[in-house]
Short mmCIF file of C-alpha atoms in Angstrom, two decimals:
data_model
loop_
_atom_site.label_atom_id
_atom_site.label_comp_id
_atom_site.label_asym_id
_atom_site.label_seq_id
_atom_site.Cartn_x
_atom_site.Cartn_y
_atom_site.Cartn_z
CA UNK D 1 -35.42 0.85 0.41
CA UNK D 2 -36.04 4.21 1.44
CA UNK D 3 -37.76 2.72 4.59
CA UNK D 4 -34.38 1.47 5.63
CA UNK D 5 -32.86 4.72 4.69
CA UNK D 6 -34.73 6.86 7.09
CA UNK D 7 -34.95 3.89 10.03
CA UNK D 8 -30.90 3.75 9.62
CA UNK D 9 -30.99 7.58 9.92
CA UNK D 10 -32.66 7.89 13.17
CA UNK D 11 -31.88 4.58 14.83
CA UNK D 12 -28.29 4.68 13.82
CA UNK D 13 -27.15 4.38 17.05
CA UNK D 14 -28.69 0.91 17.51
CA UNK D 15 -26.48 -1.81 16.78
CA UNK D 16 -26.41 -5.71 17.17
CA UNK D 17 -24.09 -8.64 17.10
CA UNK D 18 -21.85 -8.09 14.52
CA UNK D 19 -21.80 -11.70 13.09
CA UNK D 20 -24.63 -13.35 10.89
CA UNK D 21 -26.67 -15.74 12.85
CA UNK D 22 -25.34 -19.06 12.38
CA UNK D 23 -28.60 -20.49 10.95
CA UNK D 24 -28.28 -18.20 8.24
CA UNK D 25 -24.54 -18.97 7.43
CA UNK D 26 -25.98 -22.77 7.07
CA UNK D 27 -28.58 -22.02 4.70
CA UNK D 28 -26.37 -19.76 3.03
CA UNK D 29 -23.50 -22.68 2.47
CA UNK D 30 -26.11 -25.24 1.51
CA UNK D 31 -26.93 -22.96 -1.19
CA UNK D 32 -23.59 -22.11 -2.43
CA UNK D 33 -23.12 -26.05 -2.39
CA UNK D 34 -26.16 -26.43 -4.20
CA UNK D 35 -26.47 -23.99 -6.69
CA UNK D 36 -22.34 -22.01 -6.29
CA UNK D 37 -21.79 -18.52 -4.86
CA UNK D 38 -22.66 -16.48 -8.15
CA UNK D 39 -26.16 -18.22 -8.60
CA UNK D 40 -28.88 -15.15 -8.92
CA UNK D 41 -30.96 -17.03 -6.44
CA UNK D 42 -27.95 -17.40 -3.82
CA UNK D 43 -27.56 -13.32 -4.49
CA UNK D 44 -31.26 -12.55 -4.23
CA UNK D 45 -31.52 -14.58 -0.86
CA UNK D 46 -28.44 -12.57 0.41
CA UNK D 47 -30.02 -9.34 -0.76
CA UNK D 48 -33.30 -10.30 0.80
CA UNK D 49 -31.83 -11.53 4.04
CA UNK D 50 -29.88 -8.35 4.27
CA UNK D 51 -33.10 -6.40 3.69
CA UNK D 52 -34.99 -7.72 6.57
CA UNK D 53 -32.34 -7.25 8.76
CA UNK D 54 -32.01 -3.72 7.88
CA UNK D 55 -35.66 -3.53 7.99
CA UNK D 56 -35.61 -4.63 12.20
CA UNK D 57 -32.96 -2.08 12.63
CA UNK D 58 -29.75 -5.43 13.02
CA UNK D 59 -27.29 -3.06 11.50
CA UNK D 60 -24.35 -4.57 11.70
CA UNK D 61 -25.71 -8.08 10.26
CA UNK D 62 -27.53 -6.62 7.71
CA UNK D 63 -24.29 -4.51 6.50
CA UNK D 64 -22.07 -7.71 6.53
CA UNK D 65 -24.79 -9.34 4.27
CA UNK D 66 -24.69 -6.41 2.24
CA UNK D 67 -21.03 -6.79 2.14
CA UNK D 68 -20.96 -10.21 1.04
CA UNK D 69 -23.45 -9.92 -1.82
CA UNK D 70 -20.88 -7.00 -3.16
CA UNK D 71 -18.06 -8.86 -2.78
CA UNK D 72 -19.88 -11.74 -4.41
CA UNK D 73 -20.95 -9.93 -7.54
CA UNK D 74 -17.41 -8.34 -7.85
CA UNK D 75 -16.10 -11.71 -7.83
CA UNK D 76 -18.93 -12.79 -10.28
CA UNK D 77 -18.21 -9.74 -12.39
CA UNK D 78 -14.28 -10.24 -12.53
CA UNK D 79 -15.35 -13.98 -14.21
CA UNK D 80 -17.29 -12.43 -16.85
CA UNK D 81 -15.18 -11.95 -19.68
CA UNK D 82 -18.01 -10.37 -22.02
CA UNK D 83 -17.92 -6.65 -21.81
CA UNK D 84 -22.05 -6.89 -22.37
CA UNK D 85 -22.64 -9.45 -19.90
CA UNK D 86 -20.61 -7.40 -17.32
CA UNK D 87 -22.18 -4.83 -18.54
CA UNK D 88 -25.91 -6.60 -17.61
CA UNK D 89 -24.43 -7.79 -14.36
CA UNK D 90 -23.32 -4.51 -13.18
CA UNK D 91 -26.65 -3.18 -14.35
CA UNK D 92 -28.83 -5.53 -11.88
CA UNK D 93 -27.10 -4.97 -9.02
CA UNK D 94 -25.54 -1.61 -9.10
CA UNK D 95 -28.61 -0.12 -7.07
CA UNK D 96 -27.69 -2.70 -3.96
CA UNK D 97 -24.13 -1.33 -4.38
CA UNK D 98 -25.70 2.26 -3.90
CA UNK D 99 -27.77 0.95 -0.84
CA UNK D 100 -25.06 -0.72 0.52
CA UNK D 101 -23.02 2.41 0.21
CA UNK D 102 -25.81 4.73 1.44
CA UNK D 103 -26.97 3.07 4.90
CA UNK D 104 -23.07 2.46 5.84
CA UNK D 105 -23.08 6.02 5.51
CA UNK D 106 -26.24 6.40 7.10
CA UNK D 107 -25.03 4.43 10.44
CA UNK D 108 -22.01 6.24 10.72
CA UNK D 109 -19.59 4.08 8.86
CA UNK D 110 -18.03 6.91 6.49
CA UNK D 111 -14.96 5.86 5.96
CA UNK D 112 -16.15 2.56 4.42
CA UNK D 113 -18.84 4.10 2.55
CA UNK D 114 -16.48 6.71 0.80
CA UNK D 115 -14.94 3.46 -0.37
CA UNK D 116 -17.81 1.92 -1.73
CA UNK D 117 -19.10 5.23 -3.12
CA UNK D 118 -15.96 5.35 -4.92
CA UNK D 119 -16.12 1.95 -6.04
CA UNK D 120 -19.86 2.21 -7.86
CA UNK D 121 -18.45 5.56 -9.31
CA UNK D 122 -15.85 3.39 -11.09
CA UNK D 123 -18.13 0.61 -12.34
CA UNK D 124 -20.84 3.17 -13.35
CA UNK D 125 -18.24 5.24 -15.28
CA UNK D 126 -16.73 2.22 -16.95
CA UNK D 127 -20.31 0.87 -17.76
CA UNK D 128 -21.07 4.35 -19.07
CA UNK D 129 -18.12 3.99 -21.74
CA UNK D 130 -19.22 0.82 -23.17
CA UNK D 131 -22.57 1.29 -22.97
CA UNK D 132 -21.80 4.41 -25.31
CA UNK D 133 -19.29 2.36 -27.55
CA UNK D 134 -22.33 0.06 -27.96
CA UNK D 135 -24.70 2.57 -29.32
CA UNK D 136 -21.62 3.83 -31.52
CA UNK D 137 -21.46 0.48 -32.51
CA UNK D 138 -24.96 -0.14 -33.62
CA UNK D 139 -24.10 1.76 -36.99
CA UNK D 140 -21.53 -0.31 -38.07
CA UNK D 141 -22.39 -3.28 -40.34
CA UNK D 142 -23.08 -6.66 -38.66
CA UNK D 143 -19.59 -8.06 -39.18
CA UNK D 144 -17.61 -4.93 -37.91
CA UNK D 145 -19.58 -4.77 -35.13
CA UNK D 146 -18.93 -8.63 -34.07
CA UNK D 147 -15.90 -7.88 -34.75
CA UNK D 148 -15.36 -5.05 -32.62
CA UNK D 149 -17.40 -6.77 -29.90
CA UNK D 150 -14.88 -9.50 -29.84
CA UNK D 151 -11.92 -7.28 -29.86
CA UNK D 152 -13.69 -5.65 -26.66
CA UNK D 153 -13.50 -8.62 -25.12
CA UNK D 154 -9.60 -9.31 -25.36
CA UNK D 155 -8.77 -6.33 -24.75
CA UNK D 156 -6.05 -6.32 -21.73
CA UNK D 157 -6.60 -2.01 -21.49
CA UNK D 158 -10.18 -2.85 -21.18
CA UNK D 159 -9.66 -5.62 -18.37
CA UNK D 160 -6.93 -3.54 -16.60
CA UNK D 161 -9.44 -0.57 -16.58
CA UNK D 162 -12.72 -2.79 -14.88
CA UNK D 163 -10.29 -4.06 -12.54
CA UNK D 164 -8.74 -0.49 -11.01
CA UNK D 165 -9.37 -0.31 -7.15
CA UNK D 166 -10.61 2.92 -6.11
CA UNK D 167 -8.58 4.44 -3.49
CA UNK D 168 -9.27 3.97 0.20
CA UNK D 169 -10.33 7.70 2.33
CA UNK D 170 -6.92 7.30 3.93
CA UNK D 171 -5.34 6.62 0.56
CA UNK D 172 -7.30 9.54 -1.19
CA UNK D 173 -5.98 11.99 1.62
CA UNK D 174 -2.72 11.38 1.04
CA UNK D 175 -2.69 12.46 -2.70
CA UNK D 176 -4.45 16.11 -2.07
CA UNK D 177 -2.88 19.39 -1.64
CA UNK D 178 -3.40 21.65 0.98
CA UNK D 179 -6.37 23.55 0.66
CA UNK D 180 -8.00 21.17 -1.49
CA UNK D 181 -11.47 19.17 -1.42
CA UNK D 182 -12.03 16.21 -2.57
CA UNK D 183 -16.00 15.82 -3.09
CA UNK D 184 -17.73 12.32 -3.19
CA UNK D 185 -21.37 11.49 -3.20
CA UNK D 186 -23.62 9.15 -2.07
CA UNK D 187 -27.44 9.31 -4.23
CA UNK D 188 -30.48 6.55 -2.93
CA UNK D 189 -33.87 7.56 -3.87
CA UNK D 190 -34.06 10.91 -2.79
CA UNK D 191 -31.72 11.04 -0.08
CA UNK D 192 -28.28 12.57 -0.77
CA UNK D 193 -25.13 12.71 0.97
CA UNK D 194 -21.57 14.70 0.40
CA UNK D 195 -18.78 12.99 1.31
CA UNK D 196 -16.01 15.60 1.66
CA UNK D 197 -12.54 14.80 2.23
CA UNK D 198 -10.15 17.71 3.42
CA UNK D 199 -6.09 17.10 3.76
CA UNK D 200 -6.38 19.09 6.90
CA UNK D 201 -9.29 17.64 8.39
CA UNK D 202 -10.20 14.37 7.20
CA UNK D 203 -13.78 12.77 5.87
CA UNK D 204 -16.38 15.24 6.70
CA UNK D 205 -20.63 14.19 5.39
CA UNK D 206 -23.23 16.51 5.06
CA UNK D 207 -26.81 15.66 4.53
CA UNK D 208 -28.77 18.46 2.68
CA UNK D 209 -32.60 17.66 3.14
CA UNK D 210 -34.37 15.36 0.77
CA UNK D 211 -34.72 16.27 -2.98
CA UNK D 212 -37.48 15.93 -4.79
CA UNK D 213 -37.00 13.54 -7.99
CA UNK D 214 -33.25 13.20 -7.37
CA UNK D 215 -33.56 10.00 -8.36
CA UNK D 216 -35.30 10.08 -11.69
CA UNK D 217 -32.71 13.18 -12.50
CA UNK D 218 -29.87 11.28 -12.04
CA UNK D 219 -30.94 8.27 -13.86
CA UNK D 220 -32.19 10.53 -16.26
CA UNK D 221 -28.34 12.21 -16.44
CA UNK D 222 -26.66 8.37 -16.43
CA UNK D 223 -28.72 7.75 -19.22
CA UNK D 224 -27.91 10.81 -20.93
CA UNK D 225 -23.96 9.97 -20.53
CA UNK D 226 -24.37 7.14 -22.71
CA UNK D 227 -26.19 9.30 -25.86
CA UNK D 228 -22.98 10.70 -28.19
CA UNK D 229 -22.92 14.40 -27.97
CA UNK D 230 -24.14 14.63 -31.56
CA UNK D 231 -27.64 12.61 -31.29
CA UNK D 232 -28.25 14.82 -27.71
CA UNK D 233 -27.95 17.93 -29.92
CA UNK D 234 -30.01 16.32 -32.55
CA UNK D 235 -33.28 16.45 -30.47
CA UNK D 236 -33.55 19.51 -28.28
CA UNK D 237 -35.02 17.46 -25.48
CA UNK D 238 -31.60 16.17 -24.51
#
């Protein structure tokens, strides 16, 4: 991925047909008819297919394939009425939501990729709460802890929380003061990007210069989140 990264960095400029060859939209339906729209092998083939086009610099057909295999697993993930299977779902494919998010910013399209930044944000933070109600979990006896898992799972707070939309750049304006910033972020390997939005200005990136082990720090951190407070101070490596 970080191939793409830097090719989408330099070469944003270059652009292509904005629709996906109609070969490809075939083989794409015969799969969906063959297998449905949430099959893993319909969603690896789209993230594959999206990857090679990204790869020979087809920006625009390799974003709407990107597109599609988000909107597919959001689709998939709204379906999934087990917080731990969402949770596993989310887990898979959260790094092509974060590639997604960081070559539409890469080629220019900001306004969408503040959107999708947003939108990982969300599902990482809510993924980050169970996850951590899971490991609080783990010390209750078996039956409390099916039950709780169940209860989870009905939950209508719970559902209304996954299913929040994150608010659009235009949308996020809107609700700032004056004189305010509103900092988003975009992390992919060791690339970063700021996404700032100003009331007075609008969506303004920044690049800073790659950072060394970004990557394996912020897992690192994400990781982290989900450890309660007390069994981080237990060990003084956390």
């Amino acid at each position: 991925m970080r191939t793409w990264l830097v090719l989408a960095f330099l070469c944003h400029a270059l652009s292509c047909a904005a629709e996906v060859p109609e070969a490809l939209r075939r083989e794409l339906a015969e799969r969906d008819a063959a297998n449905g729209a949430g099959h893993a092998a319909t969603l690896s083939f789209l993230y594959n297919e999206a990857a090679a086009a990204i790869k020979a610099r087809r920006w625009d057909e390799g974003l709407a394939l990107q597109a599609e295999l988000v909107r597919r697993v959001e689709a998939l993930r709204a379906g999934t009425p087990l917080p731990d299977r969402r949770r596993t779902l989310f887990a898979t494919w959260v790094g092509r939501y974060r590639e997604y998010a960081a070559v539409l910013g890469l080629t220019g399209r900001h306004e969408e990729a503040f959107r999708i930044a947003e939108l990982t944000r969300a599902r990482t933070l809510l993924e980050l709460s169970t996850a951590r109600r899971a490991l609080d979990s783990a010390l209750l006896p078996a039956e409390e802890r099916r039950q709780l898992i169940a209860r989870e799972a009905r939950d209508p707070k719970l559902d209304a929380i996954g299913e929040v939309r994150s608010p659009n750049a235009v949308e996020a304006r809107a609700l700032l003061p004056a004189g305010s910033v509103y900092l988003s972020y975009l992390v992919q390997d060791n690339l970063l990007m700021l996404l700032l939005l100003v009331p007075e200005r609008g969506l303004l990136t920044l690049r800073p210069p790659p950072i060394p082990n970004l990557a394996r720090t912020a897992a690192a951190f994400r990781f982290l989140m989900t450890v309660p407070a007390e069994a981080r101070e237990a060990h003084s490596g956390l």
